[in-house]
Tab-separated table of N, CA and C in Angstrom:
chain	number	residue	atom	x	y	z
A	7	MET	N	178.970	-120.628	-109.730
A	7	MET	CA	179.776	-120.654	-111.016
A	7	MET	C	179.882	-122.520	-111.116
A	8	PHE	N	180.434	-122.772	-110.149
A	8	PHE	CA	180.787	-124.358	-110.424
A	8	PHE	C	180.078	-125.165	-109.688
A	9	GLY	N	178.953	-124.866	-109.266
A	9	GLY	CA	178.311	-125.581	-108.354
A	9	GLY	C	178.369	-125.655	-106.610
A	10	SER	N	177.511	-126.049	-106.108
A	10	SER	CA	177.962	-125.865	-104.698
A	10	SER	C	178.889	-126.661	-104.048
A	11	GLN	N	179.323	-126.324	-102.919
A	11	GLN	CA	180.646	-127.223	-102.215
A	11	GLN	C	179.656	-128.582	-101.521
A	12	ARG	N	178.346	-128.364	-101.376
A	12	ARG	CA	177.834	-129.483	-100.958
A	12	ARG	C	177.465	-130.448	-102.051
A	13	SER	N	177.167	-129.858	-103.060
A	13	SER	CA	176.609	-131.103	-104.474
A	13	SER	C	177.939	-131.939	-104.702
A	14	GLY	N	179.375	-131.081	-104.403
A	14	GLY	CA	180.331	-131.678	-104.910
A	14	GLY	C	180.700	-132.869	-103.814
A	15	ALA	N	180.585	-132.549	-102.825
A	15	ALA	CA	180.829	-133.583	-101.477
A	15	ALA	C	179.876	-134.583	-101.643
A	16	HIS	N	178.583	-134.472	-102.235
A	16	HIS	CA	177.419	-135.425	-102.203
A	16	HIS	C	178.153	-136.422	-103.232
A	17	ALA	N	178.530	-135.525	-104.815
A	17	ALA	CA	178.998	-136.350	-105.666
A	17	ALA	C	180.441	-136.939	-105.164
A	18	TYR	N	181.267	-136.786	-104.706
A	18	TYR	CA	182.490	-137.778	-104.193
A	18	TYR	C	181.750	-138.394	-102.961
A	19	ALA	N	181.071	-138.470	-102.360
A	19	ALA	CA	180.354	-139.656	-101.189
A	19	ALA	C	179.632	-140.525	-101.873
A	20	LYS	N	178.971	-140.404	-103.183
A	20	LYS	CA	178.235	-141.424	-103.991
A	20	LYS	C	179.373	-142.390	-104.605
A	21	VAL	N	180.568	-141.799	-105.477
A	21	VAL	CA	181.253	-142.036	-106.067
A	21	VAL	C	182.123	-143.107	-104.654
A	22	GLY	N	182.500	-142.579	-103.938
A	22	GLY	CA	182.895	-143.854	-102.809
A	22	GLY	C	182.227	-144.899	-102.430
A	23	VAL	N	180.787	-144.638	-102.491
A	23	VAL	CA	179.787	-145.461	-101.914
A	23	VAL	C	179.779	-146.726	-103.005
A	24	GLU	N	179.810	-146.354	-104.345
A	24	GLU	CA	179.558	-147.128	-105.261
A	24	GLU	C	181.025	-147.690	-105.223
A	25	THR	N	182.054	-147.376	-105.280
A	25	THR	CA	183.264	-148.126	-105.341
A	25	THR	C	183.405	-149.009	-104.328
A	26	GLY	N	183.091	-148.651	-103.244
A	26	GLY	CA	182.769	-149.709	-102.000
A	26	GLY	C	181.960	-150.834	-102.315
A	27	VAL	N	180.832	-150.616	-102.962
A	27	VAL	CA	179.734	-151.630	-103.358
A	27	VAL	C	180.445	-152.583	-104.209
A	28	MET	N	181.308	-152.161	-105.376
A	28	MET	CA	181.664	-152.974	-106.345
A	28	MET	C	183.006	-154.042	-105.654
A	29	ALA	N	183.467	-153.454	-104.704
A	29	ALA	CA	184.704	-153.821	-103.918
A	29	ALA	C	184.114	-154.874	-103.043
A	30	ALA	N	183.028	-154.968	-102.810
A	30	ALA	CA	182.716	-155.538	-101.083
A	30	ALA	C	182.296	-156.964	-101.494
A	31	SER	N	182.572	-157.877	-100.245
A	31	SER	CA	182.064	-159.199	-100.187
A	31	SER	C	180.760	-159.113	-100.282
A	32	PRO	N	179.820	-160.370	-100.640
A	32	PRO	CA	178.720	-160.675	-99.876
A	32	PRO	C	178.312	-160.198	-98.408
A	33	HIS	N	179.372	-160.638	-97.922
A	33	HIS	CA	178.671	-159.989	-96.448
A	33	HIS	C	179.155	-158.804	-96.062
A	34	LYS	N	179.992	-158.059	-96.799
A	34	LYS	CA	179.941	-156.656	-96.430
A	34	LYS	C	179.260	-155.728	-97.029
A	35	LEU	N	178.694	-156.228	-98.140
A	35	LEU	CA	177.210	-155.846	-98.497
A	35	LEU	C	176.057	-155.948	-97.800
A	36	ILE	N	175.976	-156.819	-97.293
A	36	ILE	CA	174.759	-156.850	-96.062
A	36	ILE	C	175.274	-155.973	-94.932
A	37	ALA	N	176.302	-155.930	-94.395
A	37	ALA	CA	176.844	-154.763	-93.383
A	37	ALA	C	176.509	-153.669	-94.018
A	38	MET	N	176.675	-153.386	-95.361
A	38	MET	CA	176.591	-151.796	-95.850
A	38	MET	C	174.930	-151.432	-95.630
A	39	LEU	N	174.105	-152.561	-95.794
A	39	LEU	CA	172.634	-152.253	-95.815
A	39	LEU	C	172.182	-151.829	-94.324
A	40	PHE	N	172.656	-152.645	-93.672
A	40	PHE	CA	172.485	-152.677	-92.345
A	40	PHE	C	172.748	-151.123	-92.098
A	41	ASP	N	174.416	-150.703	-92.232
A	41	ASP	CA	174.658	-148.946	-92.294
A	41	ASP	C	173.890	-148.289	-92.679
A	42	GLY	N	173.552	-148.682	-94.145
A	42	GLY	CA	172.470	-147.431	-94.747
A	42	GLY	C	171.111	-147.215	-94.204
A	43	ALA	N	170.515	-148.295	-93.684
A	43	ALA	CA	169.426	-148.040	-92.959
A	43	ALA	C	169.450	-147.357	-91.408
A	44	LEU	N	170.386	-147.787	-90.841
A	44	LEU	CA	170.768	-147.098	-89.318
A	44	LEU	C	170.836	-145.573	-89.799
A	45	VAL	N	171.734	-145.296	-90.506
A	45	VAL	CA	171.745	-143.645	-90.763
A	45	VAL	C	170.591	-143.162	-91.192
A	46	ALA	N	169.893	-143.682	-92.254
A	46	ALA	CA	168.441	-143.258	-92.586
A	46	ALA	C	167.517	-142.887	-91.365
A	47	LEU	N	167.187	-143.843	-90.452
A	47	LEU	CA	166.852	-143.837	-89.311
A	47	LEU	C	167.318	-142.728	-88.453
A	48	SER	N	168.824	-142.644	-88.319
A	48	SER	CA	168.870	-141.312	-87.110
A	48	SER	C	168.653	-140.283	-87.907
A	49	THR	N	168.733	-140.178	-89.105
A	49	THR	CA	168.313	-138.621	-89.912
A	49	THR	C	166.975	-138.498	-89.840
A	50	ALA	N	166.117	-139.692	-89.998
A	50	ALA	CA	164.646	-139.643	-89.601
A	50	ALA	C	164.017	-139.151	-88.366
A	51	LEU	N	164.757	-139.688	-87.277
A	51	LEU	CA	164.431	-139.133	-86.177
A	51	LEU	C	164.788	-137.533	-85.720
A	52	VAL	N	166.171	-137.185	-86.208
A	52	VAL	CA	166.395	-135.919	-86.338
A	52	VAL	C	165.558	-135.020	-86.870
A	53	HIS	N	165.004	-135.324	-87.898
A	53	HIS	CA	164.049	-134.394	-88.899
A	53	HIS	C	162.710	-134.560	-88.178
A	54	MET	N	162.514	-135.740	-87.522
A	54	MET	CA	160.850	-135.924	-86.700
A	54	MET	C	161.307	-134.935	-85.499
A	55	LYS	N	162.095	-134.760	-85.241
A	55	LYS	CA	162.279	-134.018	-83.711
A	55	LYS	C	162.205	-132.757	-84.208
A	56	ALA	N	162.857	-132.383	-85.064
A	56	ALA	CA	162.675	-130.777	-85.629
A	56	ALA	C	161.639	-130.477	-86.260
A	57	GLY	N	160.518	-131.299	-86.965
A	57	GLY	CA	159.603	-131.010	-87.172
A	57	GLY	C	159.435	-130.897	-88.782
A	58	ASN	N	160.443	-131.596	-89.578
A	58	ASN	CA	160.568	-131.477	-90.924
A	58	ASN	C	160.168	-132.699	-91.426
A	59	VAL	N	158.882	-132.227	-91.720
A	59	VAL	CA	157.587	-133.738	-92.145
A	59	VAL	C	158.578	-134.485	-93.556
A	60	ALA	N	158.540	-133.574	-94.349
A	60	ALA	CA	158.695	-134.224	-95.520
A	60	ALA	C	160.083	-134.858	-95.821
A	61	ALA	N	161.184	-134.068	-94.943
A	61	ALA	CA	162.617	-134.630	-94.946
A	61	ALA	C	162.548	-136.173	-93.816
A	62	LYS	N	161.588	-136.114	-92.976
A	62	LYS	CA	161.347	-137.343	-92.135
A	62	LYS	C	160.716	-138.293	-92.999
A	63	GLY	N	159.860	-137.831	-93.583
A	63	GLY	CA	159.305	-138.865	-94.624
A	63	GLY	C	160.199	-139.927	-95.656
A	64	LYS	N	161.226	-138.832	-96.030
A	64	LYS	CA	161.905	-139.518	-97.216
A	64	LYS	C	162.860	-140.351	-96.592
A	65	SER	N	163.279	-139.895	-95.160
A	65	SER	CA	164.583	-140.808	-94.594
A	65	SER	C	163.835	-142.431	-94.200
A	66	ILE	N	162.607	-142.157	-93.686
A	66	ILE	CA	161.753	-143.464	-93.153
A	66	ILE	C	162.027	-144.006	-94.366
A	67	SER	N	161.374	-143.373	-95.719
A	67	SER	CA	160.843	-144.371	-97.048
A	67	SER	C	162.273	-144.969	-97.510
A	68	GLN	N	163.621	-144.239	-97.091
A	68	GLN	CA	164.593	-144.994	-97.483
A	68	GLN	C	165.176	-146.038	-96.693
A	69	ALA	N	164.866	-145.939	-95.435
A	69	ALA	CA	164.948	-147.021	-94.373
A	69	ALA	C	163.980	-148.239	-94.989
A	70	ILE	N	163.084	-147.792	-95.378
A	70	ILE	CA	162.184	-149.223	-95.288
A	70	ILE	C	162.650	-149.614	-96.689
A	71	SER	N	162.906	-148.922	-97.709
A	71	SER	CA	163.392	-149.751	-98.869
A	71	SER	C	164.536	-150.289	-98.833
A	72	ILE	N	165.613	-149.887	-97.837
A	72	ILE	CA	166.821	-151.033	-97.630
A	72	ILE	C	166.421	-152.064	-96.971
A	73	ILE	N	165.439	-151.749	-96.038
A	73	ILE	CA	165.086	-153.369	-95.361
A	73	ILE	C	164.411	-154.160	-96.469
A	74	ASP	N	163.275	-153.358	-97.399
A	74	ASP	CA	162.370	-154.365	-98.189
A	74	ASP	C	163.217	-154.788	-99.101
A	75	GLU	N	164.076	-153.967	-99.870
A	75	GLU	CA	164.561	-154.505	-101.272
A	75	GLU	C	166.053	-154.556	-100.740
A	76	GLY	N	166.515	-154.377	-99.978
A	76	GLY	CA	167.946	-155.165	-99.776
A	76	GLY	C	168.112	-156.159	-98.738
A	77	LEU	N	167.776	-155.726	-97.858
A	77	LEU	CA	167.956	-157.056	-96.623
A	77	LEU	C	166.885	-158.020	-96.972
A	78	ARG	N	165.654	-157.798	-96.755
A	78	ARG	CA	164.540	-158.731	-97.419
A	78	ARG	C	165.002	-159.518	-98.444
A	79	ALA	N	164.962	-158.538	-99.577
A	79	ALA	CA	165.403	-159.471	-100.730
A	79	ALA	C	166.583	-160.271	-100.921
A	80	SER	N	167.621	-160.279	-100.214
A	80	SER	CA	168.609	-160.993	-99.969
A	80	SER	C	168.632	-162.347	-99.272
A	81	LEU	N	167.625	-162.461	-98.588
A	81	LEU	CA	167.628	-163.788	-97.932
A	81	LEU	C	167.001	-164.852	-98.809
A	82	ASP	N	167.968	-165.816	-98.739
A	82	ASP	CA	167.291	-167.153	-99.620
A	82	ASP	C	166.704	-168.223	-98.458
A	83	GLN	N	165.391	-168.365	-98.613
A	83	GLN	CA	164.682	-169.040	-97.710
A	83	GLN	C	164.968	-170.523	-97.826
A	84	ASN	N	165.428	-170.739	-99.018
A	84	ASN	CA	165.697	-172.453	-99.241
A	84	ASN	C	166.905	-172.966	-98.532
A	85	ALA	N	168.252	-171.946	-98.634
A	85	ALA	CA	169.744	-172.380	-97.880
A	85	ALA	C	169.316	-172.172	-96.329
A	86	GLY	N	168.886	-170.824	-96.136
A	86	GLY	CA	168.502	-170.328	-94.911
A	86	GLY	C	167.713	-171.054	-94.101
A	87	GLY	N	166.781	-171.661	-94.700
A	87	GLY	CA	165.669	-172.279	-93.600
A	87	GLY	C	165.005	-171.332	-92.479
A	88	SER	N	165.052	-172.078	-91.427
A	88	SER	CA	163.695	-171.200	-90.604
A	88	SER	C	164.743	-169.887	-90.142
A	89	ILE	N	165.834	-169.822	-90.107
A	89	ILE	CA	166.149	-168.720	-89.663
A	89	ILE	C	165.958	-167.203	-91.045
A	90	ALA	N	166.039	-167.931	-92.069
A	90	ALA	CA	165.621	-166.839	-93.446
A	90	ALA	C	164.338	-166.326	-92.989
A	91	VAL	N	163.481	-167.552	-92.614
A	91	VAL	CA	162.131	-167.181	-92.397
A	91	VAL	C	161.633	-166.177	-91.173
A	92	SER	N	162.480	-166.210	-90.472
A	92	SER	CA	162.189	-165.533	-89.119
A	92	SER	C	162.791	-164.136	-89.316
A	93	LEU	N	164.131	-164.083	-90.199
A	93	LEU	CA	164.391	-162.629	-90.434
A	93	LEU	C	163.488	-161.923	-91.314
A	94	ASP	N	162.753	-162.902	-92.551
A	94	ASP	CA	161.963	-161.950	-93.308
A	94	ASP	C	160.694	-161.664	-92.276
A	95	SER	N	160.286	-162.364	-91.640
A	95	SER	CA	159.071	-161.848	-90.576
A	95	SER	C	159.500	-160.471	-90.019
A	96	LEU	N	160.925	-160.478	-89.138
A	96	LEU	CA	161.497	-159.764	-88.573
A	96	LEU	C	161.263	-158.397	-89.459
A	97	TYR	N	161.758	-158.600	-90.506
A	97	TYR	CA	162.172	-157.114	-91.742
A	97	TYR	C	160.696	-156.763	-92.249
A	98	GLU	N	159.610	-157.560	-92.049
A	98	GLU	CA	158.514	-157.168	-92.173
A	98	GLU	C	157.808	-156.516	-91.084
A	99	TYR	N	158.064	-156.922	-90.313
A	99	TYR	CA	157.683	-156.132	-88.791
A	99	TYR	C	158.315	-154.687	-88.688
A	100	MET	N	159.794	-154.622	-88.949
A	100	MET	CA	160.415	-153.287	-88.908
A	100	MET	C	159.769	-152.386	-89.806
A	101	SER	N	159.534	-152.901	-91.527
A	101	SER	CA	159.192	-152.038	-92.020
A	101	SER	C	157.445	-151.132	-91.768
A	102	SER	N	156.628	-152.166	-91.297
A	102	SER	CA	154.997	-151.975	-90.698
A	102	SER	C	155.590	-150.829	-89.785
A	103	ARG	N	156.503	-151.353	-88.835
A	103	ARG	CA	156.521	-150.174	-87.444
A	103	ARG	C	157.062	-148.852	-88.012
A	104	LEU	N	158.042	-148.615	-88.921
A	104	LEU	CA	158.679	-147.632	-89.567
A	104	LEU	C	157.420	-146.716	-90.364
A	105	LEU	N	156.434	-147.313	-90.831
A	105	LEU	CA	155.465	-146.694	-91.678
A	105	LEU	C	154.387	-146.157	-90.587
A	106	MET	N	154.444	-146.582	-89.448
A	106	MET	CA	152.947	-146.534	-88.467
A	106	MET	C	153.917	-145.772	-87.775
A	107	GLY	N	155.317	-145.590	-87.525
A	107	GLY	CA	156.175	-144.402	-87.057
A	107	GLY	C	155.840	-143.079	-87.800
A	108	ASN	N	156.166	-143.124	-88.864
A	108	ASN	CA	156.064	-141.994	-89.676
A	108	ASN	C	154.484	-141.603	-89.729
A	109	LEU	N	153.407	-142.285	-89.728
A	109	LEU	CA	152.092	-141.935	-89.655
A	109	LEU	C	151.805	-141.172	-88.352
A	110	LYS	N	152.224	-141.669	-87.342
A	110	LYS	CA	151.791	-141.297	-86.014
A	110	LYS	C	152.825	-140.366	-85.481
A	111	ASN	N	153.829	-140.035	-86.104
A	111	ASN	CA	155.137	-139.141	-85.872
A	111	ASN	C	155.515	-139.829	-84.145
A	112	ASP	N	155.865	-140.903	-84.172
A	112	ASP	CA	156.225	-141.618	-83.039
A	112	ASP	C	157.562	-141.973	-83.076
A	113	PRO	N	158.816	-141.045	-82.194
A	113	PRO	CA	160.066	-141.617	-82.468
A	113	PRO	C	160.189	-143.091	-81.921
A	114	ALA	N	159.603	-143.109	-80.740
A	114	ALA	CA	159.987	-144.725	-79.853
A	114	ALA	C	159.685	-145.735	-81.165
A	115	MET	N	158.559	-145.663	-82.117
A	115	MET	CA	158.527	-146.862	-83.254
A	115	MET	C	160.063	-146.799	-83.763
A	116	LEU	N	160.389	-145.773	-84.652
A	116	LEU	CA	161.774	-145.724	-84.994
A	116	LEU	C	163.134	-146.160	-84.166
A	117	GLU	N	162.644	-145.675	-83.001
A	117	GLU	CA	163.969	-146.323	-82.017
A	117	GLU	C	163.952	-147.825	-81.731
A	118	GLU	N	162.659	-148.082	-81.856
A	118	GLU	CA	162.456	-149.789	-81.819
A	118	GLU	C	163.117	-150.520	-82.872
A	119	VAL	N	162.932	-149.787	-83.757
A	119	VAL	CA	163.476	-150.683	-85.245
A	119	VAL	C	165.014	-150.194	-85.115
A	120	GLN	N	165.096	-149.175	-84.667
A	120	GLN	CA	166.665	-148.979	-84.888
A	120	GLN	C	167.377	-149.915	-83.930
A	121	ARG	N	167.076	-150.145	-82.704
A	121	ARG	CA	167.827	-151.078	-81.737
A	121	ARG	C	167.508	-152.634	-82.393
A	122	LEU	N	166.577	-153.091	-82.981
A	122	LEU	CA	166.537	-154.137	-83.626
A	122	LEU	C	167.672	-154.340	-84.834
A	123	LEU	N	167.947	-153.461	-85.764
A	123	LEU	CA	168.806	-153.294	-86.663
A	123	LEU	C	170.089	-153.316	-86.036
A	124	VAL	N	170.351	-152.631	-84.965
A	124	VAL	CA	171.758	-152.608	-84.404
A	124	VAL	C	172.156	-153.980	-83.615
A	125	GLU	N	171.138	-154.803	-83.256
A	125	GLU	CA	171.466	-155.923	-82.881
A	125	GLU	C	171.723	-157.172	-84.087
A	126	LEU	N	171.127	-156.949	-84.843
A	126	LEU	CA	171.204	-157.877	-86.079
A	126	LEU	C	172.492	-157.266	-86.764
A	127	LYS	N	172.691	-156.236	-86.586
A	127	LYS	CA	174.004	-155.918	-87.223
A	127	LYS	C	175.391	-156.406	-86.718
A	128	GLN	N	175.253	-156.299	-85.250
A	128	GLN	CA	176.171	-156.900	-84.501
A	128	GLN	C	176.116	-158.321	-84.552
A	129	ALA	N	175.328	-159.065	-84.586
A	129	ALA	CA	175.183	-160.513	-84.731
A	129	ALA	C	175.868	-160.920	-86.199
A	130	TRP	N	175.575	-160.066	-87.206
A	130	TRP	CA	175.982	-160.193	-88.493
A	130	TRP	C	177.812	-159.836	-88.599
A	131	ASP	N	178.267	-158.842	-87.825
A	131	ASP	CA	179.473	-158.388	-87.996
A	131	ASP	C	180.365	-159.619	-87.152
A	132	GLY	N	179.508	-160.681	-86.189
A	132	GLY	CA	180.238	-161.253	-85.485
A	132	GLY	C	180.559	-162.511	-86.326
A	133	ILE	N	180.051	-162.674	-87.316
A	133	ILE	CA	179.965	-164.008	-88.480
A	133	ILE	C	180.498	-163.488	-89.440
A	134	ASP	N	181.607	-162.543	-89.577
A	134	ASP	CA	182.295	-162.112	-90.905
A	134	ASP	C	183.150	-163.094	-91.124
A	135	PRO	N	183.164	-163.685	-92.217
A	135	PRO	CA	184.177	-164.897	-92.514
A	135	PRO	C	185.852	-164.126	-92.742
A	136	ALA	N	185.660	-163.136	-93.480
A	136	ALA	CA	187.060	-162.494	-93.670
A	136	ALA	C	187.503	-162.076	-92.363
A	137	ALA	N	186.576	-161.312	-91.495
A	137	ALA	CA	187.347	-161.134	-90.188
A	137	ALA	C	187.907	-162.274	-89.320
A	138	ALA	N	187.231	-163.563	-89.640
A	138	ALA	CA	187.575	-164.863	-88.675
A	138	ALA	C	189.086	-165.206	-89.605
A	139	GLN	N	189.213	-165.352	-90.737
A	139	GLN	CA	190.146	-165.668	-91.305
A	139	GLN	C	191.199	-164.654	-91.258
A	140	LYS	N	191.210	-163.347	-91.161
A	140	LYS	CA	192.429	-162.625	-90.801
A	140	LYS	C	192.861	-162.672	-89.325
A	141	ALA	N	191.766	-163.205	-88.134
A	141	ALA	CA	192.323	-163.503	-87.032
A	141	ALA	C	192.964	-164.645	-87.126
A	142	ALA	N	192.406	-165.793	-87.797
A	142	ALA	CA	193.190	-167.019	-87.684
A	142	ALA	C	195.052	-166.856	-88.428
A	143	SER	N	194.810	-166.148	-89.614
A	143	SER	CA	196.180	-165.847	-90.176
A	143	SER	C	196.978	-165.259	-89.477
A	144	ALA	N	196.498	-164.148	-88.328
A	144	ALA	CA	197.450	-163.350	-87.767
A	144	ALA	C	198.007	-164.201	-86.424
A	145	LEU	N	197.024	-165.067	-85.958
A	145	LEU	CA	197.652	-165.968	-85.077
A	145	LEU	C	198.764	-166.597	-85.433
A	146	GLY	N	198.480	-167.516	-86.437
A	146	GLY	CA	199.330	-168.323	-87.432
A	146	GLY	C	201.002	-167.421	-87.722
A	147	GLN	N	200.579	-166.399	-87.929
A	147	GLN	CA	202.036	-165.446	-87.927
A	147	GLN	C	202.549	-165.040	-86.819
A	148	MET	N	201.740	-164.912	-85.749
A	148	MET	CA	202.520	-164.476	-84.579
A	148	MET	C	202.938	-165.778	-84.066
A	149	ALA	N	202.862	-167.193	-84.199
A	149	ALA	CA	203.341	-168.109	-83.751
A	149	ALA	C	204.703	-168.573	-84.519
A	150	ALA	N	204.627	-168.298	-85.682
A	150	ALA	CA	205.480	-168.627	-86.438
A	150	ALA	C	206.636	-168.175	-86.383
A	151	PRO	N	206.925	-166.577	-86.080
A	151	PRO	CA	208.009	-166.313	-86.050
A	151	PRO	C	208.505	-166.601	-84.698
A	152	ALA	N	207.865	-166.804	-83.765
A	152	ALA	CA	208.450	-167.016	-82.321
A	152	ALA	C	209.382	-168.444	-82.352
A	153	THR	N	208.328	-169.314	-83.027
A	153	THR	CA	209.264	-170.921	-83.239
A	153	THR	C	210.404	-170.607	-84.010
A	154	ALA	N	210.355	-170.016	-85.050
A	154	ALA	CA	211.658	-169.720	-85.920
A	154	ALA	C	212.858	-169.217	-85.279
A	155	SER	N	212.313	-168.306	-84.596
A	155	SER	CA	213.512	-167.480	-83.653
A	155	SER	C	213.766	-168.176	-82.720
A	156	ALA	N	213.179	-169.048	-81.762
A	156	ALA	CA	213.359	-170.130	-80.770
A	156	ALA	C	214.551	-170.679	-81.510
A	157	ALA	N	214.218	-171.284	-82.764
A	157	ALA	CA	215.355	-172.555	-83.089
A	157	ALA	C	216.340	-171.884	-83.335
A	158	ALA	N	216.426	-170.434	-84.020
A	158	ALA	CA	217.603	-170.002	-84.665
A	158	ALA	C	218.411	-169.754	-83.685
A	159	VAL	N	217.930	-169.368	-82.202
A	159	VAL	CA	218.900	-169.061	-81.092
A	159	VAL	C	219.502	-170.211	-80.600
A	160	SER	N	218.622	-171.433	-80.514
A	160	SER	CA	219.444	-172.684	-79.846
A	160	SER	C	220.551	-173.349	-80.677
A	161	GLY	N	220.895	-172.719	-82.009
A	161	GLY	CA	221.976	-173.282	-82.813
A	161	GLY	C	221.378	-174.623	-83.541
A	162	TYR	N	220.329	-175.089	-82.763
A	162	TYR	CA	219.919	-176.662	-83.535
A	162	TYR	C	218.933	-176.269	-85.025
A	163	GLY	N	218.389	-175.138	-84.956
A	163	GLY	CA	217.563	-174.880	-86.102
A	163	GLY	C	216.317	-175.827	-85.659
A	164	ASN	N	215.808	-176.519	-86.794
A	164	ASN	CA	214.550	-177.364	-86.679
A	164	ASN	C	214.793	-178.421	-85.847
A	165	ALA	N	216.127	-178.650	-85.423
A	165	ALA	CA	216.413	-180.151	-84.963
A	165	ALA	C	216.437	-179.734	-83.177
A	166	ALA	N	215.880	-178.497	-83.087
A	166	ALA	CA	216.200	-178.288	-81.747
A	166	ALA	C	215.286	-178.947	-80.639
A	167	PRO	N	215.925	-179.542	-79.433
A	167	PRO	CA	215.140	-180.323	-78.574
A	167	PRO	C	213.919	-179.585	-78.283
A	168	ARG	N	212.725	-180.510	-77.934
A	168	ARG	CA	211.387	-179.901	-77.504
A	168	ARG	C	211.354	-179.380	-76.165
A	169	SER	N	212.318	-180.397	-75.516
A	169	SER	CA	211.843	-180.359	-73.734
A	169	SER	C	213.007	-179.402	-73.422
A	170	THR	N	212.860	-178.438	-72.378
A	170	THR	CA	213.914	-178.123	-71.856
A	170	THR	C	214.717	-178.788	-70.257
A	171	SER	N	213.867	-179.916	-70.274
A	171	SER	CA	214.111	-180.705	-68.643
A	171	SER	C	215.508	-180.967	-69.047
A	172	THR	N	216.436	-181.444	-68.090
A	172	THR	CA	217.665	-182.091	-67.807
A	172	THR	C	217.531	-183.435	-67.570
A	173	ILE	N	218.424	-184.112	-68.371
A	173	ILE	CA	218.301	-185.950	-68.044
A	173	ILE	C	219.460	-185.925	-67.321
A	174	LYS	N	219.444	-186.838	-66.050
A	174	LYS	CA	220.190	-187.011	-65.029
A	174	LYS	C	220.661	-188.658	-65.275
A	175	ALA	N	221.951	-188.721	-65.209
A	175	ALA	CA	222.003	-190.015	-65.527
A	175	ALA	C	222.452	-190.948	-64.316
């Protein structure tokens, strides 16, 4: 009468993804593309092993679309220079491997692309500017209370002596 529980969950997930995309930084958007491609490949492998040809093809097509229309399209070859050119070639290679893997029904080809995407995602996550800023901020916050409390305990405030060595007369 009100629709299936599955369609409700799908609608909820879609709203969650759309909200995440609208609120995401450019760096996070690329991370989301990596995640989406990896999910599509995992799904394709499950369908491939189960013999679900149509579902396998749909998942592989989704992964190819994410790679071509998301990751490749986001490259700025003017600003990125040789790295962007290399990534473009790698993404093109991945798409062709996925297409051949689909045609030959070869899970090894899909798994190869999956490994490449995991490596790229790990590298991408390692350069997250927001995470680096949070880490630097956290280090600064950890040092500040320790300095303030040491000054308060000494009774000198900011004029507390910097050294604990004693002076012999």
